mmCIF file of C-alpha atoms and ligand atoms in Angstrom:
data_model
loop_
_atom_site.group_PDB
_atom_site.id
_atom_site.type_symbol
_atom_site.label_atom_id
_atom_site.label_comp_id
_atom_site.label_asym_id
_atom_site.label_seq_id
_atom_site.Cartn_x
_atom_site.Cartn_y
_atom_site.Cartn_z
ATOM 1 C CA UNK A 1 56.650 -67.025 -30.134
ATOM 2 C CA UNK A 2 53.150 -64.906 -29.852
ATOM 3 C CA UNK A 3 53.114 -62.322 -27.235
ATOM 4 C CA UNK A 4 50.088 -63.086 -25.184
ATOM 5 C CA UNK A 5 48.095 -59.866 -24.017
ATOM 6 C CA UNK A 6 45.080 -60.223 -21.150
ATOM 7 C CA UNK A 7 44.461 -56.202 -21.005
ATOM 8 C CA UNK A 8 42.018 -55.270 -23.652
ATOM 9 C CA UNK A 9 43.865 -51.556 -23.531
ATOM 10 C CA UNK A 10 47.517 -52.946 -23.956
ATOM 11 C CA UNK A 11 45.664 -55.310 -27.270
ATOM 12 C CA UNK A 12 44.348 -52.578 -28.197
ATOM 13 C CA UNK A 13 47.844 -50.430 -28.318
ATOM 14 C CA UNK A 14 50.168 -53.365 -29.610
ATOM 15 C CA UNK A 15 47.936 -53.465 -32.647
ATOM 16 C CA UNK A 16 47.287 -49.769 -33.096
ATOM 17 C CA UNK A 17 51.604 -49.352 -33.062
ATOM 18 C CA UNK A 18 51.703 -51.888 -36.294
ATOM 19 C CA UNK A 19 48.481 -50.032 -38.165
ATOM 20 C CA UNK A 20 50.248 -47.205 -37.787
ATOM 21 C CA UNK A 21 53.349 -48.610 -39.329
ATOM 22 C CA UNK A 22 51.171 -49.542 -42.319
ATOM 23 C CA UNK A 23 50.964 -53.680 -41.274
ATOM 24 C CA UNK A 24 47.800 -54.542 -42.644
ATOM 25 C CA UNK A 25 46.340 -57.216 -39.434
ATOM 26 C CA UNK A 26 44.051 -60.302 -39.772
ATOM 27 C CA UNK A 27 42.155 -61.131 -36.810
ATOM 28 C CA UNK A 28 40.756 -64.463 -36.150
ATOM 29 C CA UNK A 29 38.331 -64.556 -32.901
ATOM 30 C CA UNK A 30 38.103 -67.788 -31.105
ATOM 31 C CA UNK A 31 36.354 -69.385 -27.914
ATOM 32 C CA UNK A 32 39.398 -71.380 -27.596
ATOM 33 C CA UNK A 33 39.767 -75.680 -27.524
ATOM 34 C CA UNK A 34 41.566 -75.497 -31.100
ATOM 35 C CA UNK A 35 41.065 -77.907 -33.836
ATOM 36 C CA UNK A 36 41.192 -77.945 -37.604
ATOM 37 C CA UNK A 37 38.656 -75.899 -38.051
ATOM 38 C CA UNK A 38 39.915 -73.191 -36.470
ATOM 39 C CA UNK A 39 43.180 -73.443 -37.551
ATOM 40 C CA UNK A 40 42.017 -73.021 -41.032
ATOM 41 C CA UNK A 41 41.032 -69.905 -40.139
ATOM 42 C CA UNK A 42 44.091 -69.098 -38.438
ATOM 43 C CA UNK A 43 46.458 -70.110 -41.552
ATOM 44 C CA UNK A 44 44.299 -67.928 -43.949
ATOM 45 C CA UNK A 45 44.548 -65.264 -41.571
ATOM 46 C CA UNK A 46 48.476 -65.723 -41.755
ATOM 47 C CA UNK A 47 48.798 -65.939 -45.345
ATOM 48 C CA UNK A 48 46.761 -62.946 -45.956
ATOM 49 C CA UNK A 49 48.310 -60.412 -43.487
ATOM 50 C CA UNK A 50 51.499 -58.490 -42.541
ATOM 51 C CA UNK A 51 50.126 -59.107 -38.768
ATOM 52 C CA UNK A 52 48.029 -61.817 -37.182
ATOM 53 C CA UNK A 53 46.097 -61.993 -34.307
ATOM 54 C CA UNK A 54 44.299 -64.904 -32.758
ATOM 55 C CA UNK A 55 41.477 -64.016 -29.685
ATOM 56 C CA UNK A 56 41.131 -66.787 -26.937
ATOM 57 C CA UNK A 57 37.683 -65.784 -25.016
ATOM 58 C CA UNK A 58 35.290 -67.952 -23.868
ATOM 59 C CA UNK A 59 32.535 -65.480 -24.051
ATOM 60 C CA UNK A 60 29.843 -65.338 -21.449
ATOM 61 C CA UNK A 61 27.035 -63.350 -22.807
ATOM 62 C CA UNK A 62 26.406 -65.466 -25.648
ATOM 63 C CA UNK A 63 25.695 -68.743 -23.800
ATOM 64 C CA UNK A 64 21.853 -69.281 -23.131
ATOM 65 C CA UNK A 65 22.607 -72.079 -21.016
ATOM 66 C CA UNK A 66 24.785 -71.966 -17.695
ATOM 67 C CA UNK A 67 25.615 -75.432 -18.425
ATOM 68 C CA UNK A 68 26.593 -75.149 -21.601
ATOM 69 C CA UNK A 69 29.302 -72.391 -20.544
ATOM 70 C CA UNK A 70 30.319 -74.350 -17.236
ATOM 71 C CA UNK A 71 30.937 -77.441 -19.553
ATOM 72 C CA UNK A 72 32.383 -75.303 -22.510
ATOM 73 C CA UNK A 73 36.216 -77.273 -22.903
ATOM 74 C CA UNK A 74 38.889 -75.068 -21.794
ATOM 75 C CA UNK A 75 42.471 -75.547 -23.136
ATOM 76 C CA UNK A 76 44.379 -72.592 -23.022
ATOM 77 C CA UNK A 77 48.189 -73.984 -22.987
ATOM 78 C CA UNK A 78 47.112 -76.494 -25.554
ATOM 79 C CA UNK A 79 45.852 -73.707 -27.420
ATOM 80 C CA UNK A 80 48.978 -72.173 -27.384
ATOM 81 C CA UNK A 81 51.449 -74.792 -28.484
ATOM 82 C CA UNK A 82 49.037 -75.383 -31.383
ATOM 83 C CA UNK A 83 49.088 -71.956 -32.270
ATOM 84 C CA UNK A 84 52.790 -72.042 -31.906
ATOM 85 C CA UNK A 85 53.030 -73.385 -35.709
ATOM 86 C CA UNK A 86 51.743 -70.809 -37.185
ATOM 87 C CA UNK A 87 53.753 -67.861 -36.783
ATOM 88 C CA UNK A 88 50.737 -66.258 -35.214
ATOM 89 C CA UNK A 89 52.130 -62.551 -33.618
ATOM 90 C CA UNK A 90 49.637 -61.917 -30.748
ATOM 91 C CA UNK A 91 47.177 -64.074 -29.038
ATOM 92 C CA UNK A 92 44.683 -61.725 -27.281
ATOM 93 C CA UNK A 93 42.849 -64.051 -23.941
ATOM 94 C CA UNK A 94 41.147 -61.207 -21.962
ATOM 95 C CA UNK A 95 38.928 -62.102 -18.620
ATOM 96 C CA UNK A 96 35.429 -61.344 -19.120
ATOM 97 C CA UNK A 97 35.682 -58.716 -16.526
ATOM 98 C CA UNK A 98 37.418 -56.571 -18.352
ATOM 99 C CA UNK A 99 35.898 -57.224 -21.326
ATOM 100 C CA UNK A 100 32.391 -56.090 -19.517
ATOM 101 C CA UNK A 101 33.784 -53.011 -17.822
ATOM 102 C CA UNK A 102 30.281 -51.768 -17.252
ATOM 103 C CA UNK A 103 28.688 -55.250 -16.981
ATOM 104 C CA UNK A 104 26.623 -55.972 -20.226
ATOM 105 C CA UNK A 105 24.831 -52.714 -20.024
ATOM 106 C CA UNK A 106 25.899 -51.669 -23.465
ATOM 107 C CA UNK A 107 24.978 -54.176 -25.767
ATOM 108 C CA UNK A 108 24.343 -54.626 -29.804
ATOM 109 C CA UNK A 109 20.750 -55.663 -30.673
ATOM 110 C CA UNK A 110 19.836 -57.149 -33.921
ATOM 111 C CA UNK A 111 15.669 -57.554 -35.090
ATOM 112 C CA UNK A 112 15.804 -59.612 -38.144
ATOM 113 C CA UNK A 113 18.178 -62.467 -38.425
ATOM 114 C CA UNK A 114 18.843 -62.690 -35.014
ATOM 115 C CA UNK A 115 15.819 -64.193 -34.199
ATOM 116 C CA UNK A 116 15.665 -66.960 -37.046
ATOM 117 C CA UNK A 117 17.250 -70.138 -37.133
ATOM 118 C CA UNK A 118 19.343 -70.734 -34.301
ATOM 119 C CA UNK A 119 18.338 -67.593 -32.738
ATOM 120 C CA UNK A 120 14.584 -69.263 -32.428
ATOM 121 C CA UNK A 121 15.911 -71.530 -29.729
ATOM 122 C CA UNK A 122 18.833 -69.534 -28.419
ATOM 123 C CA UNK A 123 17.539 -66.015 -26.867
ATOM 124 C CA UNK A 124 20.189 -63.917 -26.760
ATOM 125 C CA UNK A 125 22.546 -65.578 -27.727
ATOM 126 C CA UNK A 126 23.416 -63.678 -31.407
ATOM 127 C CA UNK A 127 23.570 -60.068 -29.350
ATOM 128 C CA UNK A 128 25.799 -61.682 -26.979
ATOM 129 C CA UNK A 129 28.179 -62.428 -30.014
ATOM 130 C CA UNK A 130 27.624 -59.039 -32.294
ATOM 131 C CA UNK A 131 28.144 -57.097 -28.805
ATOM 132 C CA UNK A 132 31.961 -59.189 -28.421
ATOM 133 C CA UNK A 133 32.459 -59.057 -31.775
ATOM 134 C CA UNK A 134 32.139 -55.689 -32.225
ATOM 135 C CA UNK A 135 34.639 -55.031 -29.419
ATOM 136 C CA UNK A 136 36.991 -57.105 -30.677
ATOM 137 C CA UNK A 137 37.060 -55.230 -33.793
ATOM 138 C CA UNK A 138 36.964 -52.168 -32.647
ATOM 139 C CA UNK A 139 40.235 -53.467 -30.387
ATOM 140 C CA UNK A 140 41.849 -55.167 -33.447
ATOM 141 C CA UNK A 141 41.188 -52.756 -35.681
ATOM 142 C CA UNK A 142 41.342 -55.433 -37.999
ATOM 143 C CA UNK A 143 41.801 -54.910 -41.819
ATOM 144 C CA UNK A 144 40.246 -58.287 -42.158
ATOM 145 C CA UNK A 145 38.178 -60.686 -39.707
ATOM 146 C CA UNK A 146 38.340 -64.552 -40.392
ATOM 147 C CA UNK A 147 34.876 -66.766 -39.429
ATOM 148 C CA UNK A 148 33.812 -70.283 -40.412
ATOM 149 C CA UNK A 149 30.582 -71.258 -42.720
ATOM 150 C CA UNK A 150 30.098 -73.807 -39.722
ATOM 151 C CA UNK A 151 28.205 -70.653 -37.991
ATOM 152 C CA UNK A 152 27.179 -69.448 -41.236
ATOM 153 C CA UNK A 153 24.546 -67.449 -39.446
ATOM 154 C CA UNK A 154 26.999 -65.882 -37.346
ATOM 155 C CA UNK A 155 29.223 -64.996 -40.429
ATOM 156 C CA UNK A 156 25.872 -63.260 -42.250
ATOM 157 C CA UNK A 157 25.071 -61.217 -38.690
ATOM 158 C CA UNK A 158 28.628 -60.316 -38.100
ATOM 159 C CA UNK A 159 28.590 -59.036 -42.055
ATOM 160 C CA UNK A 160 25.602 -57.192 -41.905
ATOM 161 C CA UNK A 161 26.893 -55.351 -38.271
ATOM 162 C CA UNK A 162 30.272 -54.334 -39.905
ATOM 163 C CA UNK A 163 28.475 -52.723 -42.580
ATOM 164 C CA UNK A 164 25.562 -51.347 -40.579
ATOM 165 C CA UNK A 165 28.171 -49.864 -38.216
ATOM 166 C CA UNK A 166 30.800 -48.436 -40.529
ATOM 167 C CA UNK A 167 33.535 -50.673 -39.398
ATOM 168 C CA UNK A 168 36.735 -50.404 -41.752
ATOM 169 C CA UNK A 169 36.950 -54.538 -41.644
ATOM 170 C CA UNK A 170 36.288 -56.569 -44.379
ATOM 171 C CA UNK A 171 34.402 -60.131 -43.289
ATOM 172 C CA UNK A 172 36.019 -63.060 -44.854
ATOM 173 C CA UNK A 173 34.170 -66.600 -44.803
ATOM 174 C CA UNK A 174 36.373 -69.797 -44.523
ATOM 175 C CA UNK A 175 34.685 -73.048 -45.614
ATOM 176 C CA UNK A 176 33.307 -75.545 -43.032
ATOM 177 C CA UNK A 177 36.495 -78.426 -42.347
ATOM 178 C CA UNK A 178 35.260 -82.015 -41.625
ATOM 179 C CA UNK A 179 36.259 -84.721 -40.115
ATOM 180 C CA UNK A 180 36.948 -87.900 -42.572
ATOM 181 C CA UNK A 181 33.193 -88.918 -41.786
ATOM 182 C CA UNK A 182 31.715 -85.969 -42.494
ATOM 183 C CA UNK A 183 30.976 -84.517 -39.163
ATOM 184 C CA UNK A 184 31.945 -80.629 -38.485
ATOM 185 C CA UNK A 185 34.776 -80.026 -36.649
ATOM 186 C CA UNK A 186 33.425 -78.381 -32.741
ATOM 187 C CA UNK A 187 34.856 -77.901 -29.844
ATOM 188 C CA UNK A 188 31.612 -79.085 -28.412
ATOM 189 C CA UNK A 189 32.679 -82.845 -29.878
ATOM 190 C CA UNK A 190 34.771 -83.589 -27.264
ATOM 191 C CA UNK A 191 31.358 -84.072 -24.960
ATOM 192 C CA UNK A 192 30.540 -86.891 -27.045
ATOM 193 C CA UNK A 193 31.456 -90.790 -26.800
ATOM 194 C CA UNK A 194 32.819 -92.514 -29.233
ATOM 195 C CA UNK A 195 29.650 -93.956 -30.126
ATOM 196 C CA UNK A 196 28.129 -90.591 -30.222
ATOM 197 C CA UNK A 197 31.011 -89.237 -32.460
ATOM 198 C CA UNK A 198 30.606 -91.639 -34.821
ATOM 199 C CA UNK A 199 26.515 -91.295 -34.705
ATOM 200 C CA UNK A 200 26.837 -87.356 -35.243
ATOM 201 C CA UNK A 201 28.338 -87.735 -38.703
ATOM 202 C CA UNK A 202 24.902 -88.633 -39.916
ATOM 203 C CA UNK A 203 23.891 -85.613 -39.731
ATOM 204 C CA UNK A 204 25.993 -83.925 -42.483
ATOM 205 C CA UNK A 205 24.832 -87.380 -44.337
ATOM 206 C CA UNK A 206 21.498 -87.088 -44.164
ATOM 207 C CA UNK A 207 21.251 -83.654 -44.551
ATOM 208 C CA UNK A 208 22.775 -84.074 -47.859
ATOM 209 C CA UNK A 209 20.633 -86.778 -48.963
ATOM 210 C CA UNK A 210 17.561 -84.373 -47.564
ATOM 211 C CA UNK A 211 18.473 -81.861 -50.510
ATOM 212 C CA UNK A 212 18.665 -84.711 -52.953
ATOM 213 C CA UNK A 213 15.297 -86.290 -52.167
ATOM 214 C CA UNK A 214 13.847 -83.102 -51.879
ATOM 215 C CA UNK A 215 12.199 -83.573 -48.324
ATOM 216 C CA UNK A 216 13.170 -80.810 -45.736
ATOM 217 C CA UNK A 217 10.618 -82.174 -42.978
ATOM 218 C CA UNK A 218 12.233 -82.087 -39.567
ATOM 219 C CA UNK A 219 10.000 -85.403 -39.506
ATOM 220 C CA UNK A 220 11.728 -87.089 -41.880
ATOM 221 C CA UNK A 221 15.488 -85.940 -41.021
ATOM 222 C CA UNK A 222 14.209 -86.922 -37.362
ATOM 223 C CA UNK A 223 13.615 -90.486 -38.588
ATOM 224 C CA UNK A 224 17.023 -90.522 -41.021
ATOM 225 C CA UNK A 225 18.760 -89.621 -37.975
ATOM 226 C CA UNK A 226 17.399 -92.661 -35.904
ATOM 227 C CA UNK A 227 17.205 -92.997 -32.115
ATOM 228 C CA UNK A 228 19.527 -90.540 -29.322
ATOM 229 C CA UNK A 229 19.085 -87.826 -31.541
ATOM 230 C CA UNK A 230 16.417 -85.257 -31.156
ATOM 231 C CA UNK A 231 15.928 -82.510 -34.148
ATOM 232 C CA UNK A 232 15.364 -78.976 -32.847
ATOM 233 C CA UNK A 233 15.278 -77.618 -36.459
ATOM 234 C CA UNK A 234 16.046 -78.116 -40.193
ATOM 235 C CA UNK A 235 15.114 -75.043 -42.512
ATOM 236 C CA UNK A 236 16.281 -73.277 -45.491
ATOM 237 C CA UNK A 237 17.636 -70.114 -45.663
ATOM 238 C CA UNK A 238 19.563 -68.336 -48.685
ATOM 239 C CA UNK A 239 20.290 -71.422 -50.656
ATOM 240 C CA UNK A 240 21.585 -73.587 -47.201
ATOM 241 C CA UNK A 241 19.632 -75.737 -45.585
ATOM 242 C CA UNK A 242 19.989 -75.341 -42.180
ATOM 243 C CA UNK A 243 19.905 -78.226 -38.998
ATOM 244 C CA UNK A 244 20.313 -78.160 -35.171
ATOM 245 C CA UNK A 245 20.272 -81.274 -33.009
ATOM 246 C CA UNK A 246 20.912 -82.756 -29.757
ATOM 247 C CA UNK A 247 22.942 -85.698 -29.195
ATOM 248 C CA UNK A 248 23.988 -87.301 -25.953
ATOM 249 C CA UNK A 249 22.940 -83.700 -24.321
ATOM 250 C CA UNK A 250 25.482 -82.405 -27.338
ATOM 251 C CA UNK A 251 23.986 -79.626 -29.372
ATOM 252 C CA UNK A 252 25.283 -79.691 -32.851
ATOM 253 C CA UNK A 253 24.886 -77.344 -36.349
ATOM 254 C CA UNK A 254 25.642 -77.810 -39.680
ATOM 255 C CA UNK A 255 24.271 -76.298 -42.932
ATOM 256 C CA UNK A 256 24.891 -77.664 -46.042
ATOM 257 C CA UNK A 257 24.331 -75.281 -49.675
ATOM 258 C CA UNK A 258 21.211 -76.193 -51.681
HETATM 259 P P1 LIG B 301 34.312 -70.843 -31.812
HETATM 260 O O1 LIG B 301 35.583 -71.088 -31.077
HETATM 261 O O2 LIG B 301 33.397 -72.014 -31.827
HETATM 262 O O3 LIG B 301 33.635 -69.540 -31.440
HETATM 263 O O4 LIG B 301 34.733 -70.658 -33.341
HETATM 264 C C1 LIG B 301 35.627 -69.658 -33.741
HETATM 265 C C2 LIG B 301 35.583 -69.532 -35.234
HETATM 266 O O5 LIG B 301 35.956 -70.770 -35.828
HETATM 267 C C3 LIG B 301 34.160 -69.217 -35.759
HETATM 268 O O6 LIG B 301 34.274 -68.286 -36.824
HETATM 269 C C4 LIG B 301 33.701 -70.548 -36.263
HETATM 270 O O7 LIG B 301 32.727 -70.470 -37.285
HETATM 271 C C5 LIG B 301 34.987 -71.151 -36.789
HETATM 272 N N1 LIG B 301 34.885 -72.605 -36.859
HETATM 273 C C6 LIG B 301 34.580 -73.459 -35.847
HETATM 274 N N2 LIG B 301 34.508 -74.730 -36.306
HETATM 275 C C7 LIG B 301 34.765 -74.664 -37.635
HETATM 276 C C8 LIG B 301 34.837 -75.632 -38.685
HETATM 277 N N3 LIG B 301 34.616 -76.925 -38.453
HETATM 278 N N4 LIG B 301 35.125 -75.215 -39.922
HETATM 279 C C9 LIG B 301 35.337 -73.894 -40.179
HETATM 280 N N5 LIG B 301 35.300 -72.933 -39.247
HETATM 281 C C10 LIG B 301 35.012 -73.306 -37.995
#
């Protein structure tokens, strides 16, 4: 069984007593509502380390949209008998209260990336991630941090903050999981219908047939897509090709490599 630790100062000391023991300790940080794709993660994470670590934290300062977060699933108990599988040692679930001590005065600010791609649409959003990220890391003192390709953007800002900031964690990308039609695992899935569910795999689908024709237009992926969807972007960046759309009030990624 996990030991389950709220206080960020208690996480902090629990992993701290193993370091200094010489355990090396994965960390895999979560927003909770576990599926596959996170529990990829969470077995590499296993396999990898002498300790493992799993974060539950719905994280306030990176949601754009009040509704969003107010309608963001939570299913912490699930979450835990899921987790139960896989050995996991500690699951870290802190309140955002004391993970904002002093509010969000002290924050991490990025110029570049931040502002592309999803960060276009989403103000905010990536600081409000690089500024928990960070203190989960510094908490975990992780010797290695687990993220998915699904936020691939997330994975290259979180990269390019360990190394701006010295941090002694290495990054380590984990490959997008699918469902059988195609569609990327999210905890944001569960919003949709069935109809909608089976609708959103056509994005991964057409997205791949946009690299093989060649056309990148949001115009054209708009039209692929068909009606109840509504494109809010599709570009290329680093050999992916990028896409964000609505469905049934549903915002859903996915990137695909070029
Ligand atoms: P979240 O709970 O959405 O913040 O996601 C926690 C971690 O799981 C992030 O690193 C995500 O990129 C990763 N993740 C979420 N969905 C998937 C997926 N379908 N495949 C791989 N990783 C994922």
């Amino acid at each position: 069984m996990a030991v389950v630790i709220a206080d960020p100062i208690e996480y902090r000391s629990y992993c701290l007593q193993y370091k200094e023991k010489g355990f090396s300790i994965g960390f895999v940080p979560t927003m909770g509502a576990l599926h596959k794709g996170h529990l990829e993660l969470v077995k590499r994470a296993r396999r990898e380390n002498d300790l493992c670590a799993v974060s539950i934290f719905v994280n306030p300062t990176q949601f754009d949209d009040q509704k969003d977060l107010n309608e963001y699933p939570d299913h912490f108990d699930d979450d835990l008998k899921k987790l139960e599988s896989f050995d996991i040692d500690c699951v870290f679930a802190p309140y955002p209260s004391a993970m904002y001590p002093r509010d969000y005065n002290f924050r991490v600010t990025e110029s570049q990336l931040s502002k592309k791609l999803c960060g276009q649409y989403r103000i905010g959003h990536f600081d409000g991630v690089l500024s928990v990220v960070l203190k989960l890391l510094n908490l975990s003192q992780a010797d290695r941090a687990y993220f998915g390709e699904k936020d691939y953007q997330q994975y290259l800002l979180i990269k390019d903050m360990v190394e701006a900031f010295f941090l002694n964690t290495e990054i380590v990308p984990v490959g997008i999981i699918r469902e059988e039609s195609g569609l990327a695992m999210s905890s944001r899935n569960q919003r949709l219908s069935t109809n909608g569910l089976t609708k959103a795999a056509r994005l991964y689908f057409h997205l791949n047939e946009s690299v093989r024709n060649n056309s990148s237009a949001k115009e054209v992926i708009q039209n692929l897509l068909g009606e109840g969807f509504e494109v809010q972007y599709v570009e290329d960046f680093e050999n992916r090709r990028f896409a964000a759309v609505f469905l049934e009030g549903v915002r859903l990624i996915d990137n695909v490599s070029l």
